[in-house]
Every structure is written in structure tokens, then in C-alpha cells.
Coordinates of C-alpha atoms in Angstrom, one line a residue:
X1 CA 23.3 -19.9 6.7
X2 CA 21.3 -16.6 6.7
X3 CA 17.3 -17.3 7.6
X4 CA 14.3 -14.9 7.7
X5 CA 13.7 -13.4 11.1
X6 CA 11.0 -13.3 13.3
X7 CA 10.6 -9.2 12.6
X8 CA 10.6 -10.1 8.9
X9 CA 8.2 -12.7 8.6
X10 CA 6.0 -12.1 11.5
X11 CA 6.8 -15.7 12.5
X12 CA 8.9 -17.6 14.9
X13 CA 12.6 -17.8 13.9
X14 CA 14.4 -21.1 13.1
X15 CA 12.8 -23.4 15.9
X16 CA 9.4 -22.9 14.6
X17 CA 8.0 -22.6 11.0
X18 CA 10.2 -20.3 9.2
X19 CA 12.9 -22.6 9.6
X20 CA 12.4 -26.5 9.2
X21 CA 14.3 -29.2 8.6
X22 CA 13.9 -31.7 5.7
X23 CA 14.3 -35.3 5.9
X24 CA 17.9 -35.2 4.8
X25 CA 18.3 -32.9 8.1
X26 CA 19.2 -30.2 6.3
X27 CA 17.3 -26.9 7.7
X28 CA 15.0 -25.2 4.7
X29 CA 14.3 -21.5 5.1
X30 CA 11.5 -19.6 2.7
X31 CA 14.1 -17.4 1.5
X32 CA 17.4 -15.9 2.3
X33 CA 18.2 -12.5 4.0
X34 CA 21.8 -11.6 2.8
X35 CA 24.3 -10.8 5.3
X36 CA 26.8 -9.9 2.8
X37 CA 27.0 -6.2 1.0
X38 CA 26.2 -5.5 -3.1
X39 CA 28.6 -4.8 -5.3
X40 CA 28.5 -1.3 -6.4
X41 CA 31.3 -0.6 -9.3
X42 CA 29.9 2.7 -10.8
X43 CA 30.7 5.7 -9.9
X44 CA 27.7 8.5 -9.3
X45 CA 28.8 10.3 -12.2
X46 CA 28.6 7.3 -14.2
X47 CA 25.3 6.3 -13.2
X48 CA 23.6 9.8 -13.8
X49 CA 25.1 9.0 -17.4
X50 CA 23.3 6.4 -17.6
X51 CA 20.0 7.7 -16.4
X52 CA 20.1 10.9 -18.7
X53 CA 21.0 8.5 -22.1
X54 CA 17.9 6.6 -20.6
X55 CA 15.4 9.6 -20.6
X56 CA 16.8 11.2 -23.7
X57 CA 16.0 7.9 -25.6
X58 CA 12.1 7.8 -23.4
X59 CA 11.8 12.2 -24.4
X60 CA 13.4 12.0 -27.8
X61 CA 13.5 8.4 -29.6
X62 CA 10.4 6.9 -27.4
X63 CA 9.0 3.4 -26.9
X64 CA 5.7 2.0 -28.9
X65 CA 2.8 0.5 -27.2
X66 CA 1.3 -1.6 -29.8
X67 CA -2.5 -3.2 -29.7
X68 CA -3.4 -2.2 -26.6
X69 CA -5.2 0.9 -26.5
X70 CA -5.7 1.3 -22.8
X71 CA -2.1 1.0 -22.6
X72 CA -1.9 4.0 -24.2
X73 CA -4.7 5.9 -23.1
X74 CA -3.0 5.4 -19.3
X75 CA -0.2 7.4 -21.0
X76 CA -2.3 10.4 -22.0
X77 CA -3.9 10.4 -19.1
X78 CA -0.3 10.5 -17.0
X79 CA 0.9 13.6 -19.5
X80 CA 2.9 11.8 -21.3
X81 CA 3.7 12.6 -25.6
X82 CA 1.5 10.4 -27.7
X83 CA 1.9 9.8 -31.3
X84 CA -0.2 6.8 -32.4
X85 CA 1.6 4.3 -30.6
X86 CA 4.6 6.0 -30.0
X87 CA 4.8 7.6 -26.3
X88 CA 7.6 9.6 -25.1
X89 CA 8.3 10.7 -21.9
X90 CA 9.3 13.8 -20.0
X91 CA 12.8 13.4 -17.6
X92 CA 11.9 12.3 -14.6
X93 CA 8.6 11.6 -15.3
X94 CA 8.3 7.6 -14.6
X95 CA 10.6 7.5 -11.7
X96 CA 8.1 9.8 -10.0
X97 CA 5.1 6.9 -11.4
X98 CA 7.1 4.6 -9.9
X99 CA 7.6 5.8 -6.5
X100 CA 4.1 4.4 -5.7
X101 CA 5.5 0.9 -5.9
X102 CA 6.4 -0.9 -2.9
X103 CA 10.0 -1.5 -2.1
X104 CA 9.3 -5.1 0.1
X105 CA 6.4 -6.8 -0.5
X106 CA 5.4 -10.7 0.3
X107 CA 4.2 -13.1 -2.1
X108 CA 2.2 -15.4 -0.1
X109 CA 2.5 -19.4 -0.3
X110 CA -0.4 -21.8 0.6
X111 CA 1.6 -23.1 3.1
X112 CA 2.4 -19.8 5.3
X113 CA 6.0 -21.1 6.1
X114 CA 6.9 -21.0 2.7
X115 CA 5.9 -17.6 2.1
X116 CA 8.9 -15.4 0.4
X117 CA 9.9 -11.8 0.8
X118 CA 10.6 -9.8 -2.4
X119 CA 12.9 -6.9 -2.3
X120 CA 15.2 -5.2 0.2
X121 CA 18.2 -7.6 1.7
X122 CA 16.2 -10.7 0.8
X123 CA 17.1 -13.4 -1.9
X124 CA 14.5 -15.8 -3.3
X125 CA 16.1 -18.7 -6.0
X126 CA 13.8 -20.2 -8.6
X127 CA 14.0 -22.4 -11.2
X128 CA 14.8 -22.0 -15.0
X129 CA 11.6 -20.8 -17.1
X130 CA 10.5 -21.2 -20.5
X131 CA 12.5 -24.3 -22.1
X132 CA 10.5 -26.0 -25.1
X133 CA 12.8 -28.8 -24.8
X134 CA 14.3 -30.9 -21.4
X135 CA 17.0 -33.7 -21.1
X136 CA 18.7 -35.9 -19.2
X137 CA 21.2 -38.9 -19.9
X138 CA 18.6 -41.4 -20.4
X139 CA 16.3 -40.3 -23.2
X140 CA 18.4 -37.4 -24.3
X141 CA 16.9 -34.1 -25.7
X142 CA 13.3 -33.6 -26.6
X143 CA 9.9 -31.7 -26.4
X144 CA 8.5 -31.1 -22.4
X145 CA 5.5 -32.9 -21.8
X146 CA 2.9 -32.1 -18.3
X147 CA 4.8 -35.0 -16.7
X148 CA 8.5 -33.3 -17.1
X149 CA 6.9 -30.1 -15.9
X150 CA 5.0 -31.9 -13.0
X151 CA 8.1 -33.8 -12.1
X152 CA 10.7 -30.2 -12.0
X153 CA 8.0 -28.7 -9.7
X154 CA 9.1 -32.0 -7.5
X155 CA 12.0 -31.9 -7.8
X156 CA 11.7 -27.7 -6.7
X157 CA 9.6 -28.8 -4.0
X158 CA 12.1 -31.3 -2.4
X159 CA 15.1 -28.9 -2.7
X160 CA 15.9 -26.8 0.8
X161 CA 17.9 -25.0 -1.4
X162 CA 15.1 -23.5 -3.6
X163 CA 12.8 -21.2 -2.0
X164 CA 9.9 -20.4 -5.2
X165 CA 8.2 -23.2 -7.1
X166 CA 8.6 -21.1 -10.5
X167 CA 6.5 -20.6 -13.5
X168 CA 7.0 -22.3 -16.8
X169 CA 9.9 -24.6 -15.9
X170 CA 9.6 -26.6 -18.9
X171 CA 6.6 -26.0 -22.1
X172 CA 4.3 -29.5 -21.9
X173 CA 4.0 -29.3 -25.5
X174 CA 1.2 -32.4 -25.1
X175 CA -1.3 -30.2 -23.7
X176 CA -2.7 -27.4 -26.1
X177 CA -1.5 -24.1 -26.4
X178 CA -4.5 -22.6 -25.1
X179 CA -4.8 -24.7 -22.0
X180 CA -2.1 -25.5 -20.9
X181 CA -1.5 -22.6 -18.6
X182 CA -4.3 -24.4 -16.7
X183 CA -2.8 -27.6 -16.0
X184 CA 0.9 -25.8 -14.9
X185 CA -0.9 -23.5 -12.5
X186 CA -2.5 -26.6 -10.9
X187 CA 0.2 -28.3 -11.3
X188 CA 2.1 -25.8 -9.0
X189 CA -1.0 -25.7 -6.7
X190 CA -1.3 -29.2 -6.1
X191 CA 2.5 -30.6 -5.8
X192 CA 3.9 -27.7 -4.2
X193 CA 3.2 -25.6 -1.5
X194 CA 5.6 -23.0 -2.2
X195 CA 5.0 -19.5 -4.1
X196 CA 4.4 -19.6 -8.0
X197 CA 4.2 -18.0 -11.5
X198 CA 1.2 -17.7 -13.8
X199 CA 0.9 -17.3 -17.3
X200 CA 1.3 -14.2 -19.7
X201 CA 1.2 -15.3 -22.4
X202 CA -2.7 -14.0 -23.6
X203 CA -4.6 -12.0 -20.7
X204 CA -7.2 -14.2 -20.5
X205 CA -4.7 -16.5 -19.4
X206 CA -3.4 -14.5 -17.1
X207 CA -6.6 -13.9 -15.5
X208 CA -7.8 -17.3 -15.7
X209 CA -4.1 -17.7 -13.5
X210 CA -5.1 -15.0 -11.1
X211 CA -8.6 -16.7 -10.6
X212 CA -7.5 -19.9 -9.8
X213 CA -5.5 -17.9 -6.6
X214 CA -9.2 -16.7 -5.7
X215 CA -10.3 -19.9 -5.1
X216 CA -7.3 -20.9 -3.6
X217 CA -6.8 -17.9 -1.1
X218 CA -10.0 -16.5 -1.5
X219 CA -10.7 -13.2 -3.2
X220 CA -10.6 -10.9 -0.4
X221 CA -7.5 -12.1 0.3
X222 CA -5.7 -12.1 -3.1
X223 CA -7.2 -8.1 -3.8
X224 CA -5.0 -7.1 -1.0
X225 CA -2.0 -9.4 -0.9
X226 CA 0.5 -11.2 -3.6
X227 CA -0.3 -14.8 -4.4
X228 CA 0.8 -14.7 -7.6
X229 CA 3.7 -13.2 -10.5
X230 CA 3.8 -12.8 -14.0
X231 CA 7.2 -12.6 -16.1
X232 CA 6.5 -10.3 -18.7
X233 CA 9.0 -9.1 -21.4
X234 CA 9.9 -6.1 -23.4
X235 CA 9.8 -6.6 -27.6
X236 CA 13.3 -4.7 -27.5
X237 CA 14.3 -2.9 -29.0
X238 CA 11.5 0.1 -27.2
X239 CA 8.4 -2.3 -28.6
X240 CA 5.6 -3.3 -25.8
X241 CA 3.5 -5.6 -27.7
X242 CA 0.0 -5.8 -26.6
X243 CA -0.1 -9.7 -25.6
X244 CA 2.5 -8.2 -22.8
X245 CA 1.2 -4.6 -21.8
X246 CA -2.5 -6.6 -21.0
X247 CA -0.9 -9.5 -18.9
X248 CA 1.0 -6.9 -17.3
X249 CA -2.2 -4.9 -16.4
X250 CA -4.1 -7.9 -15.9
X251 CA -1.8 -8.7 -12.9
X252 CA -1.4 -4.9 -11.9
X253 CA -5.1 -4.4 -11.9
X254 CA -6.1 -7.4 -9.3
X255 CA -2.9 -5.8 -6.8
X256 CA -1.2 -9.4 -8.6
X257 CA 3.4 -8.7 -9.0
X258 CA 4.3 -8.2 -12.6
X259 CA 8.3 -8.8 -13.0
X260 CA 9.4 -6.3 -15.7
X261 CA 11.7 -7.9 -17.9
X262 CA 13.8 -6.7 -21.2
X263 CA 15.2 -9.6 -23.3
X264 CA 18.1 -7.9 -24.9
X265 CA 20.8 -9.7 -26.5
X266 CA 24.3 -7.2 -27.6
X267 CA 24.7 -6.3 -31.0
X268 CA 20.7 -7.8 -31.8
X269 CA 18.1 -5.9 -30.0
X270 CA 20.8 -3.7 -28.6
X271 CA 23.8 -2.0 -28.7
X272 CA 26.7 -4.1 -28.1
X273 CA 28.1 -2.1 -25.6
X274 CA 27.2 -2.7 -22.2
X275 CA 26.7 0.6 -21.3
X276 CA 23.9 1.5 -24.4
X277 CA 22.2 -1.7 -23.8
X278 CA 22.2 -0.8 -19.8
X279 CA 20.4 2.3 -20.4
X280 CA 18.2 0.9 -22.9
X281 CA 17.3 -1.8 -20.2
X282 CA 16.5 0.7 -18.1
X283 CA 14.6 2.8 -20.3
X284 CA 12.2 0.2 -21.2
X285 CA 11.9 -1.8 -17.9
X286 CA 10.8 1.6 -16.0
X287 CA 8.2 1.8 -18.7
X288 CA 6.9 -1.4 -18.1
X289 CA 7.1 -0.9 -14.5
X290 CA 5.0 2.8 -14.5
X291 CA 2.2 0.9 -16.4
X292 CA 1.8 -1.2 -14.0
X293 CA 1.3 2.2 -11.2
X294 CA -1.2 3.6 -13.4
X295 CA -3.4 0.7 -13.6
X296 CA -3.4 0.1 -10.3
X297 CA -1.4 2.3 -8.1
X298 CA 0.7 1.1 -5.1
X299 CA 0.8 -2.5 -6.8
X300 CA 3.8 -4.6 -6.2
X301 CA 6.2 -4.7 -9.6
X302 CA 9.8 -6.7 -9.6
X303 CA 12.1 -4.4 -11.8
X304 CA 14.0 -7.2 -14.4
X305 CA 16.6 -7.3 -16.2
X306 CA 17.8 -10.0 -19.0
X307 CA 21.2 -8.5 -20.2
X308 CA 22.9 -11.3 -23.0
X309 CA 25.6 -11.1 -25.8
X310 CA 25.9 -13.1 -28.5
X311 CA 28.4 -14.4 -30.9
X312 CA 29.5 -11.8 -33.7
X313 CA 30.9 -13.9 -36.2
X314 CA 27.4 -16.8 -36.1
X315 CA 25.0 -14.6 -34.4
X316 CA 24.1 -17.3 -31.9
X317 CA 22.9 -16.0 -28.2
X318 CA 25.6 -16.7 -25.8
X319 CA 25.0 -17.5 -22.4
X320 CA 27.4 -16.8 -18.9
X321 CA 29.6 -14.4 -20.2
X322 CA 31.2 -11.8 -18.9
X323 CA 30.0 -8.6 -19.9
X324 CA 26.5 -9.3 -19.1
X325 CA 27.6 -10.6 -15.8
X326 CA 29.5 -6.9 -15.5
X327 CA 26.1 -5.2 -16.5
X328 CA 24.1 -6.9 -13.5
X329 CA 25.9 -5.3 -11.2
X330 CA 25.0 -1.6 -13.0
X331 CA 21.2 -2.9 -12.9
X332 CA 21.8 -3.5 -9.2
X333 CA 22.8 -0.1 -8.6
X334 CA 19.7 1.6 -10.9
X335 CA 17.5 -0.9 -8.9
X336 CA 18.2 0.2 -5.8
X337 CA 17.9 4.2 -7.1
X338 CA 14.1 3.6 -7.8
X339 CA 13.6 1.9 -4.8
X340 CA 12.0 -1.2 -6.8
X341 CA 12.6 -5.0 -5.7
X342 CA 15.2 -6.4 -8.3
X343 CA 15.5 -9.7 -10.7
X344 CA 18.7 -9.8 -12.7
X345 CA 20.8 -12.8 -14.1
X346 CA 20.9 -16.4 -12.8
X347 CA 22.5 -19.9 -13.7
X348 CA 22.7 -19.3 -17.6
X349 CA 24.8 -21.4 -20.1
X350 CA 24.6 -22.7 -23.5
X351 CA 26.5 -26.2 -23.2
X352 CA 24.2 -28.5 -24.1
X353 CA 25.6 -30.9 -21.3
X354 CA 25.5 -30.8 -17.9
X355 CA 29.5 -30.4 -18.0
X356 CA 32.2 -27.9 -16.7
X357 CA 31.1 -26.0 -19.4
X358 CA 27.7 -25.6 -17.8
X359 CA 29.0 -25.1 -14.7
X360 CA 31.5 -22.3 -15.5
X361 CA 29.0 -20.0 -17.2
X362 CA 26.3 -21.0 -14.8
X363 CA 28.8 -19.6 -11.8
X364 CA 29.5 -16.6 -13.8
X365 CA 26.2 -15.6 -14.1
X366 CA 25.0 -16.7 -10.6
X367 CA 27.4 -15.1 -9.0
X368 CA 26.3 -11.5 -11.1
X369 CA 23.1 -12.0 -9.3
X370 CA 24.0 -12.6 -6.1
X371 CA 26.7 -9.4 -5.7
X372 CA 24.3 -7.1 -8.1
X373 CA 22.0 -7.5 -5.2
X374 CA 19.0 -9.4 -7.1
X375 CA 15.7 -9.9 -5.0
X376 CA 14.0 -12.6 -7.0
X377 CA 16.5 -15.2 -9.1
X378 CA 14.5 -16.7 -11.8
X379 CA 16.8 -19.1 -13.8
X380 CA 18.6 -20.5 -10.8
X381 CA 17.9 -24.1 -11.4
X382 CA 17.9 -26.5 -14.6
X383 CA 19.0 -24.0 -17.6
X384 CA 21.1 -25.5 -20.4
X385 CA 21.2 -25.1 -24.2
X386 CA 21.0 -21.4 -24.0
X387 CA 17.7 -22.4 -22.3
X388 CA 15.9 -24.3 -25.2
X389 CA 16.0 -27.2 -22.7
X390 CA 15.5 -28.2 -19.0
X391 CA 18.1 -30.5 -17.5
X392 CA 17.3 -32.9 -14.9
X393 CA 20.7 -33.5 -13.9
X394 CA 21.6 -30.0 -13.9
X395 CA 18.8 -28.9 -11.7
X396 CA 19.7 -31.2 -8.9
X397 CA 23.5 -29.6 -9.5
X398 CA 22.2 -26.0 -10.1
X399 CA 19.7 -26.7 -6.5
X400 CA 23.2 -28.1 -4.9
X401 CA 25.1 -25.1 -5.8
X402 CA 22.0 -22.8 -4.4
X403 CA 23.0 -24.6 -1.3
X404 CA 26.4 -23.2 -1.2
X405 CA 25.3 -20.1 -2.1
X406 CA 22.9 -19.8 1.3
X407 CA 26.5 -20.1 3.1
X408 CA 27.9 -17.6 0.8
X409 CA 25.3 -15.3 1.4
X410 CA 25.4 -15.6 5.2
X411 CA 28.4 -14.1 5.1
X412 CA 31.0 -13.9 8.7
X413 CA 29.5 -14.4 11.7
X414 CA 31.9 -13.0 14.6
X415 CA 30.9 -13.7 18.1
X416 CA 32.6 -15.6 21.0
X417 CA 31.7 -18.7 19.6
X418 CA 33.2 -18.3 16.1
X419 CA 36.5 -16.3 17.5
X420 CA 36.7 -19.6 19.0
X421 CA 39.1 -18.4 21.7
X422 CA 38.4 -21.2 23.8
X423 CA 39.6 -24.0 21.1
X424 CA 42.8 -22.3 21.3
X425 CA 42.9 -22.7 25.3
X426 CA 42.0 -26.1 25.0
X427 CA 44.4 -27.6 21.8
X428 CA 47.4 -25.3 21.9
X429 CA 50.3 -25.1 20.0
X430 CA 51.4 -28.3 17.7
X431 CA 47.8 -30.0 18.0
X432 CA 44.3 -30.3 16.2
X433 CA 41.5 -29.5 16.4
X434 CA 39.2 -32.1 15.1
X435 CA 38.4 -33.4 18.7
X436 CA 38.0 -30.1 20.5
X437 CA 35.0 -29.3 22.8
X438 CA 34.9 -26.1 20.0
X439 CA 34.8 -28.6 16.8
X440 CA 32.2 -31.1 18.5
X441 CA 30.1 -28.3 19.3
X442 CA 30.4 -27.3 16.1
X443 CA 30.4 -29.5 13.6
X444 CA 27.0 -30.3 12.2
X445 CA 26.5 -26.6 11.2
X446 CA 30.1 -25.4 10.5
X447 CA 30.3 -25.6 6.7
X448 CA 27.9 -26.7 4.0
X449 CA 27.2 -29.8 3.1
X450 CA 27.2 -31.3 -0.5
X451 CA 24.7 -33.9 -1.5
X452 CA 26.4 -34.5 -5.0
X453 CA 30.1 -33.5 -5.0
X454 CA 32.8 -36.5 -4.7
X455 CA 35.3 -35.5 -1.8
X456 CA 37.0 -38.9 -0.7
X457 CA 40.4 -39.7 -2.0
X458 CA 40.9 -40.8 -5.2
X459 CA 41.0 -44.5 -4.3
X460 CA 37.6 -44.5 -2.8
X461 CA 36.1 -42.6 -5.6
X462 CA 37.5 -45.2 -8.4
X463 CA 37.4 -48.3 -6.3
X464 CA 34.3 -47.9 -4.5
X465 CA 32.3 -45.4 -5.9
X466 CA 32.4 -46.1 -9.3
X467 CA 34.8 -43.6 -10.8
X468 CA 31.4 -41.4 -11.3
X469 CA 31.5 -37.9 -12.7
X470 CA 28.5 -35.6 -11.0
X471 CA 26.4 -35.4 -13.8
X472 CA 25.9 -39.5 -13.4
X473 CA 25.8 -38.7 -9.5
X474 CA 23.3 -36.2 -10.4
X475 CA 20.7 -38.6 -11.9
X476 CA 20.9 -40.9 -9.9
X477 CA 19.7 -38.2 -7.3
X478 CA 16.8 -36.7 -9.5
X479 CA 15.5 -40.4 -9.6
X480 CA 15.5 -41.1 -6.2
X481 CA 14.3 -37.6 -5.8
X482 CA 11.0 -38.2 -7.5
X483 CA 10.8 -42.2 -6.2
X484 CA 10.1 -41.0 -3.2
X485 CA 8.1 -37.8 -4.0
X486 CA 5.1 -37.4 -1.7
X487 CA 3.0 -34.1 -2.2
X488 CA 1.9 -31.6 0.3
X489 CA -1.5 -32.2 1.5
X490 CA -4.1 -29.9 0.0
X491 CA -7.6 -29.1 1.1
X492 CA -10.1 -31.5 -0.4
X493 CA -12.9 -29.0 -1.4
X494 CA -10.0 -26.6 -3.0
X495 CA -8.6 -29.3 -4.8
X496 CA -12.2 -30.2 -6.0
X497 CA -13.3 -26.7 -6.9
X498 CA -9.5 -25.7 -9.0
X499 CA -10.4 -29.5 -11.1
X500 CA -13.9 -27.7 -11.8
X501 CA -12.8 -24.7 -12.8
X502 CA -10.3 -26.2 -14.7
X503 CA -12.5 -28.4 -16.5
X504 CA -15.0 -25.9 -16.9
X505 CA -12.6 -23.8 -18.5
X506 CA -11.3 -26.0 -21.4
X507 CA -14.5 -27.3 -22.1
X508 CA -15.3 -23.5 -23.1
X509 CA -12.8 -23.8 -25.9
X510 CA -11.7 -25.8 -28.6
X511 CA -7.9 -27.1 -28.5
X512 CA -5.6 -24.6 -30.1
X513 CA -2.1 -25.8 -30.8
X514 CA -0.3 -22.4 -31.8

């Protein structure tokens, strides 16, 4: 298992707070440095293709910036081609805006140990984002509520396997449209003490997000470090609507991360080949990301990417297939180009059960993310029905999965120790090894441990445990989960002064419920 290092964290390595075991005795790290290489499958010559189809469609064809006039006076300002709300861009130019960004930067936690890295070799996982609906084999499918949502930040929480507490894991459709981002940013305040997301979806609610991190961290402290992101996305095809370009600057302008993210879906809001919709990915995500520099310069921004395809003959989105798994791995390589922290793919499938079906695209996708080099995972916990709804079973089988993909990431250790010389000294020819000095030694930390797969013999499994299939094991696992749920302790006075602000805020408004 890989684990942040003292140099990277400015904290002790896995004996102290970095590192920490949960009550399972499983050891929890705040995020993941890979020990393992990217995939790179392009060619140079290839990827300059890509990057001069991506500025002739910014110089020639353009992107819009619609309802935000600042937006587009930022653009004039930078020397870019205005036309209304049409802006097109020299070659070249927003790489050079871009270079201000920073490459690493740390999104800070209320509890220091859980603090994550974004960018370079490091991996942060977090959970799905944006269902309206969640399930589970109880009650079936149906509309999120503040409960489900309080109760996936738990389950996040209790997982060593997830690093980020997330955003908007589920909608709670019970609360009103224009308060609820009040009650999920609290709600990730006060039952985790892990790193978060705050809302975009209106900038004042992206500022009343970023306030509630003032009082938290104080607002010294937020103006010049990263408490908080925002997950903003592109109207492809080369639209920024202005509920999304004033989030984005809202973040940008308090020093807050802004994650850059195009929604396109093959043969829809793109072309449906991967290499058009690659370069159209890029062309609008840069954009997004030099706004961000020229409302506040040197700001921290996480270069997305959502590639999809979708099914020709019904035109229904499909999820965990492999061209857009392909793509990541371009994105990867562009990412790294512009020196910008990466998001890409993550565990995305449109079963509508938490089946093999699931499972198989969810893999596919996961795995894009991992070898395309992807800094921040969104979507790595809980996604199902082409992610209209948040599985409970799922996102304990997506969180154990994250768990093997720790191992995965740690790559081959090769010291004395693991040559294991010394086990062959000891068994020999014709023996084992399962009572070597070596294996004893060993043993607790030599291969990852599943919490929900079945690996006894087929006897035990039917006779003894049931005959159970993992999605039953599953929630059985969530409910204990949350049974024994007990929240990180949080100041007092905070706590009091986030429920005033809170209140204080919706009292301001009447309910709005669309």
C-alpha cells in the first residue's frame, strides 16, 4: 500500500497522523502517492494533432460565454476576439494563462491528518456526485432525501479506502432547492472530517459554501489555502453558461479549487469519435481553466474531463465503455502537457443493480482513471443507473474495490525483504511456505484484505454462510456501517456559529423548489 510521506505532507509518516489505523485494523492514509507509471499510448505527433484541432476550433469556431459579463470582459482584457458572447482565442494563448496555476496544491481538511494532495503522483478517490435518486435492496429506487445524503457522507467517512468526503453524493430532494446547499455543506462539516465539495449551482451558493469554510478555518486562512472545491461543467458543445462561469469565479476569486469539467457524451454534444470529442474536451476545459487565472491569478484549478458515449440506435448515455475509457488515457497525457492537476473517469455504469454488470463497467472505467494518471477521482464510490441513483450496496463494493486499488497503486516493492532470499534458505526444495519465519513476518501486510468478497470453499459459503451473493453481503455491511456510526468531534462554538449562519441564511429567503 502506497502512503503520503513525511516530505509530502509535512507530517510524520505512517506511525504518526498521516497514517492511522481504523478500528477494523486496517491502516487509512489521506490519499495515495502512486508508485506505479501512467499510461501514455499517444504518440507526440499525435498529440500535437490534437492540440492544433483544439486551437483551430478556440481561433476559428470559438466558445460562447453566455450571461456573465465579467466573464467576458476578463476576455478582452487578456486579448482575446470578442464578438458578443462569442470569444475566440489566439494559439497558444490559454496555455500561457494557464501556466499561472499550480501544479500540487493541498486542499486542507479540519482534521489535518486527512488533508489531501491534488496533482502530481498523488491519487485522491471520492464518491459519486449528483444522483437525484438512491437505492438499495430494501426500499428499492427513489428520490434522495438529507438523511441518504447524511448517511453516504458516513458511510465515506468510515471507509479507509476513501480519502475525500465529496460534494453532492446524493440530491435531498426534501430540502428546497435554494437551501439545500446549506444543509450538505454542513452536513460534510459536521459528520466528516475529511476534505469536501461546495455547491455551484447559483454563485450565491457558491459563496455562501465558501463562507461557511471562513468560519470554519477562519478567513485568513481560507484566502491563502484550499478548503474547498467546486465541480463546475461545460454546456458542450463550446457553451459556458453563466450559472457556471460565476461559481467558477466565485471559487477562483477567494484562492477557492474550481474542477473544470466538460460533460460530453459521443455523437450528442460531440463528435462520436474519440479523437474530435478529445480535442473538444480540451478546448473547452482549458477555457474554463484560464478564467479561473484571470480572476484570480495563481489560484488552484483541477483540469476535468467527463468523456461518455452513448447508444446509436436509442440515444441513451452509456456508461463503462470502452472508448471513453481509451480517451482518459489521451486526457492524461494533455494533462500533464499543461502542467495542471487532473480528474478524469471513475466507477461509471448504467446497470441499475449492483450486479456483474455494475461491476464490469465500473472496473473499466476505474481502471482508465487510475493508468491515465487522474489526481482527483470523483465518481469512485456508489454510481449506478448511469448515475440517476446512489447505491448503498454498491458504495460499500465500490469503497472495497478502492481498497484493492491502494495495493494496485503501490505497485512492486523490491528490497531484501520482498526478494525473500531468506525463505528460500529456510523451506527449500519440495516444501511451503506458510510457516516460514519470512511468511510470519509477513503476513498481516502481504496482500489486501477484502471486507466483502466470499473466498472459502464452496461448502462453507452454501452451508454456513448462507449461499450469499456480495450485493446481500454488501448491505448487510452498509447497515452495520452506519449502526455504529460515531461522528468526529467538532468544536462547540464552530458548530454553534455554522447552525447560525445557516439559519440566518434561510430565513433570508423564501423556499424555492426549482
Amino acid at each position: 500500500m502506497t502512503e503520503a510521506t513525511e516530505e509530502s505532507t509535512g507530517r510524520r509518516g505512517r506511525s504518526g497522523r498521516s497514517a492511522r489505523r481504523d478500528g477494523m485494523g486496517k491502516v487509512h492514509v489521506p490519499y495515495i502517492i502512486r508508485n506505479i507509471p501512467t499510461y501514455d499510448i499517444l504518440s507526440e505527433e499525435n498529440l500535437q494533432k490534437i492540440e492544433r484541432t483544439a486551437d483551430r476550433i478556440l481561433a476559428e469556431i470559438g466558445i460562447e460565454f453566455r450571461d456573465d459579463p465579467v466573464a467576458v470582459e476578463h476576455w478582452k482584457k487578456a486579448g482575446a476576439k470578442v464578438d458578443g458572447v462569442r470569444v475566440r482565442f489566439e494559439p497558444g494563448m490559454l496555455r500561457e494563462i494557464v501556466s499561472s496555476a499550480p501544479s500540487v496544491f493541498t486542499q486542507h481538511a479540519r482534521n489535518p491528518a486527512n488533508s489531501v494532495q491534488i496533482g502530481g503522483g498523488n491519487v485522491v478517490f471520492s464518491p459519486a456526485y449528483g444522483s437525484p435518486f438512491v437505492m438499495d435492496q430494501d426500499k428499492g429506487r427513489r428520490y434522495g432525501t438529507i438523511e441518504d445524503f447524511r448517511n453516504f457522507i458516513k458511510l465515506a467517512q468510515a471507509s479507509p479506502w476513501l480519502h475525500h468526503s465529496g460534494g453532492t453524493i446524493c440530491e435531498p430532494v426534501d430540502v428546497p432547492v435554494n437551501k439545500r446547499h446549506l444543509d450538505m455543506v454542513y452536513s460534510h462539516i459536521k459528520y466528516s472530517d475529511r476534505a469536501f465539495m461546495g455547491s455551484v449551482t447559483a454563485e450565491d451558493r457558491a459563496e455562501d459554501s465558501i463562507e461557511m469554510t471562513r468560519i470554519l478555518f477562519g478567513a485568513d486562512f481560507v484566502d491563502k489555502n484550499c478548503v474547498i472545491l467546486g465541480n463546475v461543467n461545460v454546456n458542450s458543445p463550446l457553451v459556458w453558461d453563466g450559472t457556471m462561469t460565476r461559481s467558477l469565479r466565485a471559487y477562483a476569486r477567494a484562492n477557492q479549487a474550481a474542477v473544470i469539467v466538460p460533460f460530453i457524451l459521443g455523437g450528442a454534444m460531440g463528435p462520436v469519435t474519440n479523437a474530435g470529442a478529445i480535442a473538444q474536451s480540451y478546448a473547452e476545459t482549458l477555457a474554463g481553466c484560464a478564467l479561473t487565472q484571470l480572476e484570480r491569478k495563481g489560484a488552484p484549478v483541477i483540469f476535468g474531463n467527463f468523456l461518455s458515449s452513448m447508444s446509436l440506435r436509442s440515444g441513451s448515455p452509456t456508461f463503462g465503455t470502452p472508448e471513453p475509457a481509451i480517451g482518459s488515457m489521451v486526457i492524461g497525457q494533455l494533462a500533464r502537457r499543461l502542467k495542471l492537476p487532473l480528474r478524469c473517469a471513475g466507477n461509471f455504469s448504467n446497470s441499475k443493480l449492483p450486479d456483474g454488470q455494475a461491476m464490469q463497467e465500473g472496473l473499466m472505467s476505474m481502471l482508465s482513471a487510475i493508468h491515465c494518471g487522474a489526481n482527483f477521482i470523483l465518481h469512485s464510490a456508489g454510481f449506478l443507473d448511469g448515475l440517476l441513483s446512489m447505491s448503498y450496496e454498491k458504495f460499500v463494493m465500490d469503497a472495497d474495490l478502492c481498497g484493492a486499488l491502494h495495493s494496485y497503486l503501490g505497485g512492486v516493492t523490491v528490497d531484501d525483504n520482498t526478494l525473500a532470499y531468506d525463505a528460500f534458505e529456510e523451506v527449500g526444495p519440495g516444501s511451503h511456505f506458510l510457516g516460514s519465519a519470512h511468511t510470519m513476518r509477513n503476513y498481516q501486510t502481504a496482500f489486501w484484505q477484502t471486507t466483502l468478497s466470499d473466498n472459502e470453499p464452496f461448502e462453507k459459503w452454501s452451508e454456513e454462510g448462507g449461499s450469499t451473493d456480495i450485493a446481500t453481503r454488501a448491505n448487510r455491511q452498509w447497515k452495520s456501517t452506519l449502526a455504529d456510526y460515531e461522528a468526529p468531534p467538532l468544536d462547540i462554538a464552530l458548530d454553534e456559529a455554522l447552525c447560525e449562519f445557516v439559519a440566518k441564511r434561510k430565513s433570508s429567503m423564501a423556499d424555492g423548489w426549482y
